[in-house]
PDB file of C-alpha atoms and ligand atoms in Angstrom:
ATOM      1  CA  MET C   1      10.807  19.298 -28.566  1.00 89.00           C
ATOM      2  CA  ASN C   2      12.086  20.286 -25.151  1.00 94.00           C
ATOM      3  CA  LEU C   3      11.202  18.659 -21.887  1.00 96.00           C
ATOM      4  CA  THR C   4      10.956  21.745 -19.721  1.00 96.00           C
ATOM      5  CA  GLU C   5      10.217  19.938 -16.485  1.00 95.00           C
ATOM      6  CA  ILE C   6      10.670  16.358 -15.363  1.00 96.00           C
ATOM      7  CA  ARG C   7       9.450  15.229 -11.985  1.00 94.00           C
ATOM      8  CA  VAL C   8      10.428  11.887 -10.536  1.00 94.00           C
ATOM      9  CA  LYS C   9       8.893   9.981  -7.668  1.00 92.00           C
ATOM     10  CA  LEU C  10      11.299   7.329  -6.415  1.00 92.00           C
ATOM     11  CA  LEU C  11       9.986   4.015  -5.204  1.00 88.00           C
ATOM     12  CA  LYS C  12      12.512   2.278  -3.022  1.00 80.00           C
ATOM     13  CA  ASN C  13      12.673  -1.146  -1.443  1.00 73.00           C
ATOM     14  CA  GLN C  14      10.360  -2.547  -4.054  1.00 72.00           C
ATOM     15  CA  ARG C  15      10.107  -6.269  -4.503  1.00 75.00           C
ATOM     16  CA  ASP C  16       9.008  -5.825  -8.093  1.00 82.00           C
ATOM     17  CA  LYS C  17      10.863  -3.972 -10.857  1.00 90.00           C
ATOM     18  CA  LEU C  18       9.115  -0.611 -10.616  1.00 91.00           C
ATOM     19  CA  ARG C  19      11.695   1.996  -9.530  1.00 93.00           C
ATOM     20  CA  GLY C  20       9.682   5.175  -9.890  1.00 93.00           C
ATOM     21  CA  PHE C  21       7.131   7.328 -11.621  1.00 93.00           C
ATOM     22  CA  ALA C  22       7.810  10.400 -13.722  1.00 95.00           C
ATOM     23  CA  SER C  23       5.851  13.215 -15.262  1.00 95.00           C
ATOM     24  CA  ILE C  24       7.208  15.311 -18.110  1.00 96.00           C
ATOM     25  CA  THR C  25       6.280  18.774 -19.348  1.00 96.00           C
ATOM     26  CA  ILE C  26       6.717  19.302 -23.095  1.00 96.00           C
ATOM     27  CA  ASP C  27       7.646  22.834 -24.200  1.00 96.00           C
ATOM     28  CA  GLN C  28       6.027  24.322 -21.096  1.00 95.00           C
ATOM     29  CA  CYS C  29       2.677  23.379 -22.586  1.00 95.00           C
ATOM     30  CA  LEU C  30       1.694  19.761 -22.122  1.00 95.00           C
ATOM     31  CA  VAL C  31       2.173  17.478 -19.135  1.00 94.00           C
ATOM     32  CA  VAL C  32       2.281  13.715 -19.545  1.00 95.00           C
ATOM     33  CA  ARG C  33       1.979  11.754 -16.320  1.00 92.00           C
ATOM     34  CA  ASP C  34       2.462   8.188 -15.182  1.00 91.00           C
ATOM     35  CA  LEU C  35       5.624   7.320 -17.052  1.00 94.00           C
ATOM     36  CA  LYS C  36       7.155   4.372 -15.223  1.00 93.00           C
ATOM     37  CA  ILE C  37      10.835   3.741 -14.570  1.00 95.00           C
ATOM     38  CA  ILE C  38      11.377   0.015 -14.625  1.00 93.00           C
ATOM     39  CA  GLU C  39      14.410  -2.161 -13.926  1.00 92.00           C
ATOM     40  CA  GLY C  40      14.596  -4.505 -16.891  1.00 90.00           C
ATOM     41  CA  SER C  41      16.994  -7.341 -17.595  1.00 90.00           C
ATOM     42  CA  ASN C  42      19.100  -4.914 -19.689  1.00 91.00           C
ATOM     43  CA  GLY C  43      18.970  -2.025 -17.235  1.00 93.00           C
ATOM     44  CA  LEU C  44      16.541   0.768 -16.576  1.00 95.00           C
ATOM     45  CA  PHE C  45      13.939   1.737 -19.129  1.00 95.00           C
ATOM     46  CA  VAL C  46      10.961   4.042 -19.288  1.00 95.00           C
ATOM     47  CA  ALA C  47       7.456   2.754 -19.948  1.00 93.00           C
ATOM     48  CA  MET C  48       4.973   5.226 -21.343  1.00 93.00           C
ATOM     49  CA  PRO C  49       1.637   5.699 -19.602  1.00 92.00           C
ATOM     50  CA  SER C  50      -0.809   2.994 -20.534  1.00 89.00           C
ATOM     51  CA  ARG C  51      -4.255   1.731 -19.762  1.00 89.00           C
ATOM     52  CA  LYS C  52      -5.439  -1.808 -19.262  1.00 89.00           C
ATOM     53  CA  LEU C  53      -7.301  -3.269 -22.182  1.00 92.00           C
ATOM     54  CA  CYS C  54     -10.690  -4.691 -21.218  1.00 93.00           C
ATOM     55  CA  ASP C  55     -13.350  -6.914 -22.653  1.00 93.00           C
ATOM     56  CA  ARG C  56     -16.860  -7.861 -21.586  1.00 95.00           C
ATOM     57  CA  CYS C  57     -17.901 -10.856 -19.527  1.00 96.00           C
ATOM     58  CA  PRO C  58     -19.900 -13.349 -21.661  1.00 95.00           C
ATOM     59  CA  ALA C  59     -22.256 -13.981 -18.726  1.00 96.00           C
ATOM     60  CA  CYS C  60     -23.131 -10.483 -17.483  1.00 97.00           C
ATOM     61  CA  ALA C  61     -21.404  -8.108 -19.942  1.00 96.00           C
ATOM     62  CA  GLY C  62     -19.367  -6.590 -17.093  1.00 96.00           C
ATOM     63  CA  LYS C  63     -16.092  -4.986 -18.126  1.00 95.00           C
ATOM     64  CA  ASN C  64     -12.897  -6.742 -17.014  1.00 94.00           C
ATOM     65  CA  PRO C  65      -9.173  -6.319 -17.703  1.00 92.00           C
ATOM     66  CA  LEU C  66      -7.959  -8.919 -20.202  1.00 91.00           C
ATOM     67  CA  ARG C  67      -5.742 -10.545 -17.575  1.00 87.00           C
ATOM     68  CA  ALA C  68      -8.594 -10.997 -15.092  1.00 91.00           C
ATOM     69  CA  ARG C  69      -9.395 -14.664 -14.501  1.00 92.00           C
ATOM     70  CA  HIS C  70     -12.805 -14.064 -13.001  1.00 95.00           C
ATOM     71  CA  CYS C  71     -15.439 -11.457 -13.724  1.00 96.00           C
ATOM     72  CA  GLY C  72     -15.346  -8.642 -11.172  1.00 95.00           C
ATOM     73  CA  ASP C  73     -19.118  -8.289 -11.347  1.00 96.00           C
ATOM     74  CA  CYS C  74     -20.559 -11.824 -11.410  1.00 97.00           C
ATOM     75  CA  GLY C  75     -17.551 -13.998 -10.569  1.00 96.00           C
ATOM     76  CA  ALA C  76     -17.831 -16.121 -13.717  1.00 96.00           C
ATOM     77  CA  ARG C  77     -14.617 -17.868 -14.787  1.00 96.00           C
ATOM     78  CA  LEU C  78     -13.181 -16.049 -17.784  1.00 94.00           C
ATOM     79  CA  SER C  79     -11.267 -17.852 -20.520  1.00 91.00           C
ATOM     80  CA  ASP C  80      -7.501 -17.545 -20.765  1.00 86.00           C
ATOM     81  CA  GLY C  81      -5.730 -16.008 -23.725  1.00 81.00           C
ATOM     82  CA  ARG C  82      -8.281 -13.304 -24.437  1.00 86.00           C
ATOM     83  CA  GLY C  83      -7.164 -10.428 -26.582  1.00 82.00           C
ATOM     84  CA  GLU C  84      -4.578 -10.334 -29.303  1.00 83.00           C
ATOM     85  CA  MET C  85      -0.967 -11.455 -29.185  1.00 83.00           C
ATOM     86  CA  ASP C  86       1.863  -9.044 -29.913  1.00 77.00           C
ATOM     87  CA  GLU C  87       4.691  -9.749 -32.359  1.00 80.00           C
ATOM     88  CA  ARG C  88       6.552 -11.730 -29.678  1.00 80.00           C
ATOM     89  CA  GLY C  89       3.568 -13.944 -28.986  1.00 80.00           C
ATOM     90  CA  ARG C  90       2.720 -12.356 -25.661  1.00 77.00           C
ATOM     91  CA  PRO C  91      -0.792 -11.187 -24.870  1.00 78.00           C
ATOM     92  CA  HIS C  92      -1.436  -7.543 -25.630  1.00 83.00           C
ATOM     93  CA  LEU C  93      -2.874  -6.381 -22.267  1.00 85.00           C
ATOM     94  CA  TYR C  94      -2.091  -2.662 -22.235  1.00 85.00           C
ATOM     95  CA  ALA C  95      -2.422   0.197 -24.698  1.00 88.00           C
ATOM     96  CA  ASP C  96      -0.275   3.324 -24.599  1.00 87.00           C
ATOM     97  CA  ILE C  97      -2.067   6.544 -23.743  1.00 92.00           C
ATOM     98  CA  ALA C  98       0.797   8.702 -25.008  1.00 93.00           C
ATOM     99  CA  HIS C  99       3.929   7.530 -26.785  1.00 91.00           C
ATOM    100  CA  PRO C 100       6.839   8.826 -28.891  1.00 94.00           C
ATOM    101  CA  ILE C 101       6.306   8.568 -32.646  1.00 94.00           C
ATOM    102  CA  ASN C 102       9.696   7.052 -33.468  1.00 95.00           C
ATOM    103  CA  GLN C 103      12.795   5.496 -31.928  1.00 95.00           C
ATOM    104  CA  GLU C 104      14.698   8.792 -31.910  1.00 96.00           C
ATOM    105  CA  ALA C 105      11.969  10.491 -29.891  1.00 95.00           C
ATOM    106  CA  ARG C 106      11.710   7.463 -27.594  1.00 95.00           C
ATOM    107  CA  ASP C 107      15.457   7.508 -26.936  1.00 96.00           C
ATOM    108  CA  PHE C 108      15.324  11.251 -26.234  1.00 97.00           C
ATOM    109  CA  VAL C 109      12.469  10.996 -23.730  1.00 97.00           C
ATOM    110  CA  GLN C 110      13.913   7.905 -22.076  1.00 97.00           C
ATOM    111  CA  GLY C 111      17.383   9.455 -21.786  1.00 97.00           C
ATOM    112  CA  ARG C 112      16.079  12.621 -20.190  1.00 97.00           C
ATOM    113  CA  VAL C 113      13.788  10.792 -17.785  1.00 98.00           C
ATOM    114  CA  LEU C 114      16.531   8.383 -16.708  1.00 98.00           C
ATOM    115  CA  ASP C 115      18.924  11.310 -16.172  1.00 98.00           C
ATOM    116  CA  ALA C 116      16.298  12.944 -13.962  1.00 97.00           C
ATOM    117  CA  TYR C 117      15.742   9.654 -12.147  1.00 97.00           C
ATOM    118  CA  ARG C 118      19.469   9.221 -11.426  1.00 96.00           C
ATOM    119  CA  GLY C 119      19.716  12.841 -10.257  1.00 96.00           C
ATOM    120  CA  GLU C 120      16.759  12.384  -7.955  1.00 95.00           C
ATOM    121  CA  PHE C 121      18.221   9.114  -6.694  1.00 94.00           C
ATOM    122  CA  GLU C 122      21.504  10.849  -5.776  1.00 95.00           C
ATOM    123  CA  ARG C 123      19.637  13.690  -4.066  1.00 93.00           C
ATOM    124  CA  SER C 124      17.651  11.169  -2.060  1.00 92.00           C
ATOM    125  CA  LYS C 125      20.859  10.065  -0.316  1.00 92.00           C
ATOM    126  CA  GLN C 126      21.450  13.546   1.078  1.00 91.00           C
ATOM    127  CA  VAL C 127      20.419  14.601   4.543  1.00 88.00           C
ATOM    128  CA  GLY C 128      17.207  16.574   4.565  1.00 89.00           C
ATOM    129  CA  TYR C 129      16.035  15.252   1.198  1.00 88.00           C
ATOM    130  CA  VAL C 130      12.383  15.980   0.531  1.00 85.00           C
ATOM    131  CA  ALA C 131      10.689  13.914  -2.168  1.00 83.00           C
ATOM    132  CA  GLN C 132       8.876  15.772  -4.931  1.00 76.00           C
ATOM    133  CA  SER C 133       5.170  15.853  -4.326  1.00 72.00           C
ATOM    134  CA  PHE C 134       2.924  13.709  -6.466  1.00 70.00           C
ATOM    135  CA  ASP C 135      -0.751  13.774  -5.677  1.00 64.00           C
ATOM    136  CA  ASP C 136      -1.948  11.668  -8.553  1.00 61.00           C
ATOM    137  CA  LEU C 137       0.053   8.480  -8.816  1.00 59.00           C
ATOM    138  CA  ASP C 138      -1.228   5.576 -10.833  1.00 52.00           C
ATOM    139  CA  TYR C 139      -2.687   3.714  -7.895  1.00 48.00           C
ATOM    140  CA  ASP C 140      -4.276   1.257 -10.238  1.00 49.00           C
ATOM    141  CA  TYR C 141      -0.814  -0.055 -11.015  1.00 49.00           C
ATOM    142  CA  LEU C 142       0.239   0.047  -7.378  1.00 48.00           C
ATOM    143  CA  GLU C 143      -2.675  -2.164  -6.434  1.00 44.00           C
ATOM    144  CA  GLU C 144      -1.158  -4.953  -8.446  1.00 46.00           C
ATOM    145  CA  GLY C 145       1.478  -5.747  -5.845  1.00 42.00           C
ATOM    146  CA  ALA C 146       3.648  -2.645  -5.557  1.00 42.00           C
ATOM    147  CA  GLU C 147       3.831  -0.769  -2.278  1.00 40.00           C
ATOM    148  CA  LEU C 148       4.400   2.878  -1.624  1.00 39.00           C
ATOM    149  CA  PRO C 149       7.539   3.608   0.400  1.00 36.00           C
TER     150      PRO C 149
HETATM  151 ZN1  LIG S   1     -19.739 -11.290 -15.323  1.00 58.09          ZN
END
């Protein structure tokens, strides 16, 4: 597998740990968007695109993300700890939309994306730098407290 194009959107001056978004093109055929570059406690890592897991409100059957505390439709208080726990005992709130099939593939994708991120970061310090255009960022994630630069 070759990643024939990697685009990185830097997010600077963030109060949270999101450092950027990336999209990758696999073998000039398939684009995967909304990879996230995140500053973790052990350095940068790449999170694959994911969607929020939802369940239905017991009062009105409205659909809500598992971490929602109140129903977005009727306002009913929703119970805590909905959904399943992962192997580390944390609630499983997101599901990957696309992901590498093994650790080797994960390391490959992550390495390439982080290289592209660091390259973009260096370019961003130069005079006349123009950020790569992204017209389809994951605004859903941004709504949760992140801000665009
Ligand atoms: Zn409801």
